[in-house]
Amino acid sequence: MVLDTAPYVLQLQQVERHYNQGDTELAILRGADFSLKRGEIVALVAPSGAGKSTLLHVAGLLEKPDAGEVLLAGDPCSNLTDEQRTDRRRSDIGFVYQFHHLLPEFTALENIMMPQLIGGLPEKEASERAAQLLDYMRIGHRAGHRPSELSGGEQQRVAIARAVANAPLILLADEPTGNLDPETAGYVFEALEALVRQSGLAALIATHNHELAGLMDRRVTLSEGLVVDF
């Protein structure tokens, strides 16, 4: 159970985001507020086109808000330089997408090692942590296999392990089980939930799967550019 006293690791305050389509301005986020606590798993459930990906991109510092503030662990991030935003993403945020985006020429172990090596971790330590994560996701026996040799569920578990390899504060996932059959989706979510509970990671997961959403700590949606609980 998530404690009310748990610190917020992600806060969106009055965030606005719009895009221009010719002479028309399309407002996606209109003063959105959202908070995420350590150890909390929140489902983001909304129709296609409502702005789920935009919200995730702003929360993950991939896009700057047009107004408002994004705070990571209490630190305001909206006015950071591109280099500073990249550094914060690398250290504090893990991303998982509907398609796994694993590097096809590398093994499962090497894919998980990659972000650690980029972050400056020695190869031996990166390999050991990657192996531990694969074991935790129950696919340690597939460490030497390339993505094409893995099932869809195995590929997505490797992608999750890669996303948390650098021990981020937050995991942002965009339809992580969207390409999987219901049984496999449930198994992948079970592994993801166990990882969040064990590590104290915070997770915001966009999904169309209402059954999985119901297993999370709470559910939010987007309505007229605002984040609302339901």
Short mmCIF file of C-alpha atoms in Angstrom, two decimals, residues 16-183:
data_model
loop_
_atom_site.label_atom_id
_atom_site.label_comp_id
_atom_site.label_asym_id
_atom_site.label_seq_id
_atom_site.Cartn_x
_atom_site.Cartn_y
_atom_site.Cartn_z
CA GLU A 16 0.08 23.49 -21.13
CA ARG A 17 1.10 22.00 -24.47
CA HIS A 18 -0.22 22.93 -27.88
CA TYR A 19 0.69 22.35 -31.51
CA ASN A 20 0.09 24.43 -34.60
CA GLN A 21 -1.66 22.86 -37.58
CA GLY A 22 -1.59 25.49 -40.29
CA ASP A 23 -3.49 28.47 -38.91
CA THR A 24 -5.08 26.40 -36.17
CA GLU A 25 -3.67 25.95 -32.66
CA LEU A 26 -4.45 22.53 -31.19
CA ALA A 27 -4.42 22.60 -27.37
CA ILE A 28 -3.59 19.17 -25.94
CA LEU A 29 -2.80 19.99 -22.29
CA ARG A 30 -4.62 22.95 -20.76
CA GLY A 31 -3.27 23.55 -17.29
CA ALA A 32 -2.79 19.89 -16.37
CA ASP A 33 -1.81 18.95 -12.80
CA PHE A 34 -0.48 15.52 -11.84
CA SER A 35 1.63 14.03 -9.05
CA LEU A 36 3.31 10.63 -8.74
CA LYS A 37 4.69 9.17 -5.51
CA ARG A 38 7.62 6.84 -4.96
CA GLY A 39 6.49 3.21 -5.18
CA GLU A 40 3.19 4.11 -6.87
CA ILE A 41 1.85 2.64 -10.10
CA VAL A 42 -0.68 4.81 -11.92
CA ALA A 43 -2.65 3.86 -15.02
CA LEU A 44 -3.24 6.54 -17.65
CA VAL A 45 -6.36 5.47 -19.56
CA ALA A 46 -7.75 7.69 -22.32
CA PRO A 47 -8.95 7.40 -25.93
CA SER A 48 -6.52 7.68 -28.81
CA GLY A 49 -5.84 11.32 -29.61
CA ALA A 50 -6.61 12.54 -26.08
CA GLY A 51 -2.96 13.37 -25.39
CA LYS A 52 -1.53 10.37 -23.52
CA SER A 53 1.73 10.36 -25.45
CA THR A 54 2.05 14.15 -25.13
CA LEU A 55 1.65 13.89 -21.36
CA LEU A 56 4.29 11.16 -21.18
CA HIS A 57 6.67 13.14 -23.40
CA VAL A 58 6.33 16.26 -21.25
CA ALA A 59 6.66 14.27 -18.02
CA GLY A 60 9.72 12.51 -19.43
CA LEU A 61 11.41 15.77 -20.52
CA LEU A 62 11.23 14.81 -24.19
CA GLU A 63 9.10 17.91 -24.87
CA LYS A 64 9.07 21.26 -23.11
CA PRO A 65 5.70 22.52 -21.87
CA ASP A 66 4.44 25.77 -23.36
CA ALA A 67 3.53 26.87 -19.84
CA GLY A 68 3.62 25.41 -16.35
CA GLU A 69 6.28 23.38 -14.59
CA VAL A 70 7.58 19.81 -14.47
CA LEU A 71 9.35 18.81 -11.26
CA LEU A 72 11.48 15.69 -10.78
CA ALA A 73 12.12 14.91 -7.12
CA GLY A 74 11.17 18.51 -6.37
CA ASP A 75 13.54 20.03 -8.94
CA PRO A 76 11.97 22.32 -11.59
CA CYS A 77 12.96 21.13 -15.06
CA SER A 78 11.03 23.22 -17.60
CA ASN A 79 13.85 25.72 -18.12
CA LEU A 80 16.74 23.27 -18.29
CA THR A 81 18.99 23.30 -21.34
CA ASP A 82 18.77 20.40 -23.80
CA GLU A 83 21.96 18.93 -22.34
CA GLN A 84 20.64 19.18 -18.80
CA ARG A 85 17.35 17.57 -19.83
CA THR A 86 19.25 14.71 -21.44
CA ASP A 87 21.24 14.20 -18.24
CA ARG A 88 18.06 14.12 -16.13
CA ARG A 89 16.40 11.64 -18.49
CA ARG A 90 19.46 9.40 -18.40
CA SER A 91 19.66 9.37 -14.60
CA ASP A 92 16.04 9.69 -13.45
CA ILE A 93 13.65 8.37 -16.11
CA GLY A 94 13.15 5.02 -17.80
CA PHE A 95 10.98 4.64 -20.91
CA VAL A 96 9.10 1.60 -22.22
CA TYR A 97 7.10 1.71 -25.45
CA GLN A 98 4.56 -0.54 -27.16
CA PHE A 99 7.31 -1.81 -29.46
CA HIS A 100 10.39 -2.96 -27.57
CA HIS A 101 12.99 -1.05 -29.67
CA LEU A 102 15.75 -3.49 -28.71
CA LEU A 103 18.95 -3.35 -30.75
CA PRO A 104 18.69 -6.43 -33.01
CA GLU A 105 22.42 -7.11 -33.32
CA PHE A 106 22.95 -7.38 -29.56
CA THR A 107 21.90 -10.04 -27.07
CA ALA A 108 19.35 -9.48 -24.31
CA LEU A 109 22.18 -9.04 -21.82
CA GLU A 110 24.02 -6.56 -24.05
CA ASN A 111 20.84 -4.52 -24.65
CA ILE A 112 20.47 -4.04 -20.89
CA MET A 113 24.17 -3.27 -20.48
CA MET A 114 24.06 -0.52 -23.11
CA PRO A 115 22.51 2.34 -21.07
CA GLN A 116 24.75 1.47 -18.14
CA LEU A 117 27.88 1.66 -20.27
CA ILE A 118 26.73 4.98 -21.71
CA GLY A 119 26.28 6.16 -18.14
CA GLY A 120 29.89 5.29 -17.35
CA LEU A 121 29.49 2.03 -15.42
CA PRO A 122 32.38 -0.45 -15.89
CA GLU A 123 31.59 -3.36 -18.19
CA LYS A 124 31.85 -6.01 -15.46
CA GLU A 125 29.39 -4.20 -13.19
CA ALA A 126 27.03 -3.49 -16.08
CA SER A 127 27.05 -7.17 -17.05
CA GLU A 128 26.38 -8.29 -13.49
CA ARG A 129 23.46 -5.89 -13.05
CA ALA A 130 22.01 -6.83 -16.45
CA ALA A 131 22.15 -10.51 -15.47
CA GLN A 132 20.44 -9.76 -12.15
CA LEU A 133 17.64 -7.87 -13.90
CA LEU A 134 17.10 -10.69 -16.40
CA ASP A 135 16.89 -13.16 -13.51
CA TYR A 136 14.43 -10.89 -11.74
CA MET A 137 12.29 -10.74 -14.87
CA ARG A 138 12.52 -14.57 -15.02
CA ILE A 139 14.35 -14.73 -18.33
CA GLY A 140 17.94 -15.12 -17.16
CA HIS A 141 18.19 -18.25 -19.30
CA ARG A 142 17.65 -16.09 -22.41
CA ALA A 143 20.54 -13.69 -21.71
CA GLY A 144 22.55 -14.77 -24.75
CA HIS A 145 19.68 -14.60 -27.23
CA ARG A 146 19.11 -11.78 -29.70
CA PRO A 147 15.68 -10.10 -29.92
CA SER A 148 14.64 -12.10 -33.00
CA GLU A 149 15.11 -15.27 -30.95
CA LEU A 150 12.83 -14.08 -28.13
CA SER A 151 9.04 -14.17 -27.83
CA GLY A 152 7.06 -10.93 -27.69
CA GLY A 153 6.68 -11.19 -23.93
CA GLU A 154 10.38 -11.90 -23.47
CA GLN A 155 11.33 -8.94 -25.66
CA GLN A 156 9.14 -6.60 -23.62
CA ARG A 157 10.59 -7.88 -20.34
CA VAL A 158 14.07 -7.17 -21.69
CA ALA A 159 12.87 -3.67 -22.64
CA ILE A 160 11.59 -3.11 -19.10
CA ALA A 161 14.86 -4.35 -17.62
CA ARG A 162 16.78 -2.02 -19.92
CA ALA A 163 14.57 0.92 -18.88
CA VAL A 164 15.40 0.44 -15.21
CA ALA A 165 19.06 -0.57 -15.66
CA ASN A 166 20.32 2.80 -14.42
CA ALA A 167 17.99 2.74 -11.37
CA PRO A 168 15.78 5.69 -12.39
CA LEU A 169 13.24 7.36 -10.12
CA ILE A 170 10.40 7.04 -12.62
CA LEU A 171 9.27 4.55 -15.25
CA LEU A 172 7.08 5.93 -18.04
CA ALA A 173 5.42 3.30 -20.22
CA ASP A 174 3.32 3.88 -23.34
CA GLU A 175 1.09 0.85 -24.04
CA PRO A 176 3.80 -1.61 -22.90
CA THR A 177 1.52 -4.63 -23.36
CA GLY A 178 -0.37 -3.35 -26.41
CA ASN A 179 1.17 -5.88 -28.81
CA LEU A 180 0.77 -8.88 -26.50
CA ASP A 181 -1.99 -11.42 -26.02
CA PRO A 182 -3.94 -11.11 -22.73
CA GLU A 183 -2.13 -13.93 -20.94
#
